[in-house]
């Protein structure tokens, strides 16, 4: 809970961008605990919650899509003020801004397939193509009310929204953290 509380101001910005209020960290309730895997140490939400496959009301699906869209907005705002070359990470590595954006857009095209959306991977700097991909992704989340995976290797919409937003914000905040002086 302490780690989540530490990020509350960052998440509050995303919620506000989506037109929502984030409850105070003291009001957070842990509703599921899941075993970790190799990606957990890096924060990857690799496991699905039992409730991920439950049907979604249209309002909830819309809220999830709004939060994913807000995550993209925050990423775009951060990227716009981030220098191309970033301070190197703890072991002297890490992607610079454009390579990170390329990675995020490539992952989004892959995640889209998990929702049944087939979309060519756009160049990260082709803003119209990236917007088209993201529009289709958000529409897939908004239109997914049954909570069922999109195919045998698909993801339920709750998990997809959480995974997409996490990935986008993880890299947005990495850009911020690696731009600021150490």
Short mmCIF file of C-alpha atoms in Angstrom, two decimals:
data_model
loop_
_atom_site.label_atom_id
_atom_site.label_comp_id
_atom_site.label_asym_id
_atom_site.label_seq_id
_atom_site.Cartn_x
_atom_site.Cartn_y
_atom_site.Cartn_z
CA UNK A 1 0.00 0.00 0.00
CA UNK A 2 2.87 2.39 0.74
CA UNK A 3 4.15 2.13 -2.85
CA UNK A 4 0.69 2.88 -4.21
CA UNK A 5 0.34 5.83 -1.85
CA UNK A 6 3.73 7.14 -3.06
CA UNK A 7 2.35 7.28 -6.60
CA UNK A 8 -1.01 8.80 -5.63
CA UNK A 9 -0.19 12.27 -6.99
CA UNK A 10 0.87 10.79 -10.32
CA UNK A 11 -2.26 8.66 -10.55
CA UNK A 12 -4.38 11.63 -9.45
CA UNK A 13 -3.14 13.57 -12.51
CA UNK A 14 -4.32 10.72 -14.76
CA UNK A 15 -7.68 10.51 -13.00
CA UNK A 16 -8.15 14.29 -13.27
CA UNK A 17 -7.29 14.14 -16.98
CA UNK A 18 -10.08 11.55 -17.31
CA UNK A 19 -12.45 13.84 -15.40
CA UNK A 20 -12.41 11.63 -12.31
CA UNK A 21 -11.34 12.06 -8.70
CA UNK A 22 -8.86 9.68 -7.16
CA UNK A 23 -9.76 8.73 -3.59
CA UNK A 24 -7.17 9.46 -0.94
CA UNK A 25 -4.62 6.65 -0.49
CA UNK A 26 -6.09 6.04 2.96
CA UNK A 27 -9.35 5.03 1.26
CA UNK A 28 -7.75 2.37 -0.96
CA UNK A 29 -8.90 -1.19 -0.40
CA UNK A 30 -6.92 -4.19 -1.60
CA UNK A 31 -9.51 -6.40 -3.24
CA UNK A 32 -7.21 -9.06 -4.73
CA UNK A 33 -3.74 -10.36 -4.04
CA UNK A 34 -2.16 -12.40 -6.80
CA UNK A 35 1.03 -14.43 -6.96
CA UNK A 36 3.83 -12.71 -8.80
CA UNK A 37 5.84 -13.86 -11.78
CA UNK A 38 9.08 -12.82 -13.46
CA UNK A 39 7.63 -9.44 -14.49
CA UNK A 40 6.16 -8.55 -11.10
CA UNK A 41 9.43 -7.11 -9.83
CA UNK A 42 9.25 -4.62 -12.68
CA UNK A 43 5.63 -3.80 -11.86
CA UNK A 44 4.09 -5.71 -14.77
CA UNK A 45 0.49 -6.65 -13.97
CA UNK A 46 1.00 -10.08 -15.50
CA UNK A 47 -1.75 -11.94 -13.67
CA UNK A 48 -5.46 -11.48 -14.09
CA UNK A 49 -7.76 -10.89 -11.14
CA UNK A 50 -10.71 -13.23 -10.65
CA UNK A 51 -13.06 -10.30 -11.35
CA UNK A 52 -11.41 -9.44 -14.70
CA UNK A 53 -13.73 -11.77 -16.62
CA UNK A 54 -16.95 -10.47 -15.12
CA UNK A 55 -19.37 -8.50 -17.30
CA UNK A 56 -18.86 -4.73 -17.49
CA UNK A 57 -21.62 -2.16 -17.33
CA UNK A 58 -21.36 0.37 -20.15
CA UNK A 59 -20.52 3.11 -17.63
CA UNK A 60 -17.63 1.11 -16.18
CA UNK A 61 -16.30 0.20 -19.63
CA UNK A 62 -16.42 3.89 -20.53
CA UNK A 63 -14.59 4.85 -17.33
CA UNK A 64 -11.84 2.31 -18.07
CA UNK A 65 -11.48 3.61 -21.62
CA UNK A 66 -11.38 7.19 -20.31
CA UNK A 67 -8.54 6.26 -17.94
CA UNK A 68 -6.57 4.57 -20.73
CA UNK A 69 -7.08 7.64 -22.93
CA UNK A 70 -5.98 9.88 -20.06
CA UNK A 71 -2.84 7.74 -19.71
CA UNK A 72 -2.04 8.41 -23.37
CA UNK A 73 -2.64 12.13 -22.85
CA UNK A 74 -0.26 12.18 -19.89
CA UNK A 75 2.36 10.25 -21.89
CA UNK A 76 2.05 12.68 -24.81
CA UNK A 77 2.34 15.70 -22.48
CA UNK A 78 5.42 14.30 -20.79
CA UNK A 79 7.04 13.25 -24.08
CA UNK A 80 6.49 16.75 -25.49
CA UNK A 81 8.72 18.28 -22.80
CA UNK A 82 11.21 15.42 -22.53
CA UNK A 83 14.57 15.76 -24.26
CA UNK A 84 15.34 13.05 -26.83
CA UNK A 85 18.36 11.88 -24.86
CA UNK A 86 17.62 10.78 -21.31
CA UNK A 87 19.86 10.36 -18.29
CA UNK A 88 21.01 6.74 -18.19
CA UNK A 89 19.39 4.32 -15.78
CA UNK A 90 20.89 2.72 -12.67
CA UNK A 91 23.09 0.34 -14.67
CA UNK A 92 23.96 2.87 -17.35
CA UNK A 93 21.27 1.80 -19.79
CA UNK A 94 17.73 2.48 -20.79
CA UNK A 95 15.99 3.69 -23.90
CA UNK A 96 16.00 7.31 -24.92
CA UNK A 97 12.67 9.09 -25.48
CA UNK A 98 12.01 8.18 -29.12
CA UNK A 99 12.98 4.54 -28.68
CA UNK A 100 10.73 4.39 -25.63
CA UNK A 101 7.80 5.88 -27.58
CA UNK A 102 8.46 3.42 -30.41
CA UNK A 103 8.35 0.58 -27.88
CA UNK A 104 5.10 1.83 -26.32
CA UNK A 105 3.33 2.15 -29.69
CA UNK A 106 4.57 -1.30 -30.75
CA UNK A 107 3.25 -2.79 -27.53
CA UNK A 108 -0.10 -1.07 -28.05
CA UNK A 109 -0.46 -2.70 -31.47
CA UNK A 110 0.29 -6.05 -29.84
CA UNK A 111 -2.16 -5.37 -27.00
CA UNK A 112 -4.81 -4.40 -29.57
CA UNK A 113 -4.73 -7.95 -30.94
CA UNK A 114 -5.52 -9.19 -27.42
CA UNK A 115 -8.80 -7.27 -27.77
CA UNK A 116 -9.53 -8.52 -31.27
CA UNK A 117 -8.32 -5.32 -32.98
CA UNK A 118 -6.03 -5.86 -35.95
CA UNK A 119 -3.97 -2.79 -36.66
CA UNK A 120 -0.65 -2.32 -38.39
CA UNK A 121 2.08 -1.08 -36.05
CA UNK A 122 2.35 2.65 -36.79
CA UNK A 123 5.55 4.64 -36.63
CA UNK A 124 5.67 6.30 -33.23
CA UNK A 125 5.86 9.74 -34.82
CA UNK A 126 2.96 9.18 -37.25
CA UNK A 127 0.49 10.96 -34.99
CA UNK A 128 -2.55 10.23 -37.17
CA UNK A 129 -1.81 6.50 -37.32
CA UNK A 130 -1.08 6.32 -33.58
CA UNK A 131 -4.34 8.18 -32.89
CA UNK A 132 -6.23 5.72 -35.12
CA UNK A 133 -4.76 2.74 -33.25
CA UNK A 134 -5.58 4.28 -29.88
CA UNK A 135 -9.11 5.15 -30.99
CA UNK A 136 -9.71 1.52 -31.96
CA UNK A 137 -8.23 0.29 -28.67
CA UNK A 138 -10.43 2.62 -26.60
CA UNK A 139 -13.49 1.64 -28.66
CA UNK A 140 -12.75 -2.04 -28.03
CA UNK A 141 -12.62 -1.41 -24.28
CA UNK A 142 -15.79 0.73 -24.36
CA UNK A 143 -17.65 -1.89 -26.38
CA UNK A 144 -16.60 -4.88 -24.27
CA UNK A 145 -19.46 -5.42 -21.91
CA UNK A 146 -19.45 -9.19 -21.58
CA UNK A 147 -16.01 -9.24 -19.91
CA UNK A 148 -14.98 -12.20 -22.02
CA UNK A 149 -11.54 -12.61 -23.58
CA UNK A 150 -11.34 -11.73 -27.27
CA UNK A 151 -10.38 -15.18 -28.52
CA UNK A 152 -8.28 -17.97 -27.01
CA UNK A 153 -5.22 -15.74 -26.44
CA UNK A 154 -7.21 -12.57 -25.83
CA UNK A 155 -7.58 -10.43 -22.75
CA UNK A 156 -10.72 -9.42 -20.89
CA UNK A 157 -11.29 -5.64 -21.09
CA UNK A 158 -10.57 -4.91 -17.41
CA UNK A 159 -7.19 -6.60 -17.62
CA UNK A 160 -6.44 -5.00 -21.00
CA UNK A 161 -7.19 -1.51 -19.68
CA UNK A 162 -5.05 -2.06 -16.59
CA UNK A 163 -2.16 -3.51 -18.59
CA UNK A 164 -2.24 -0.80 -21.27
CA UNK A 165 -2.47 2.07 -18.77
CA UNK A 166 0.27 0.57 -16.61
CA UNK A 167 2.64 0.21 -19.58
CA UNK A 168 1.98 3.72 -20.88
CA UNK A 169 2.38 5.33 -17.46
CA UNK A 170 5.42 3.26 -16.54
CA UNK A 171 7.26 4.70 -19.53
CA UNK A 172 5.84 8.21 -19.14
CA UNK A 173 7.07 8.34 -15.56
CA UNK A 174 10.38 6.78 -16.56
CA UNK A 175 10.85 9.66 -19.01
CA UNK A 176 10.06 12.14 -16.24
CA UNK A 177 12.37 10.47 -13.74
CA UNK A 178 15.24 10.16 -16.19
CA UNK A 179 14.87 13.78 -17.33
CA UNK A 180 15.13 15.25 -13.86
CA UNK A 181 18.59 15.67 -12.36
CA UNK A 182 19.62 12.83 -10.07
#
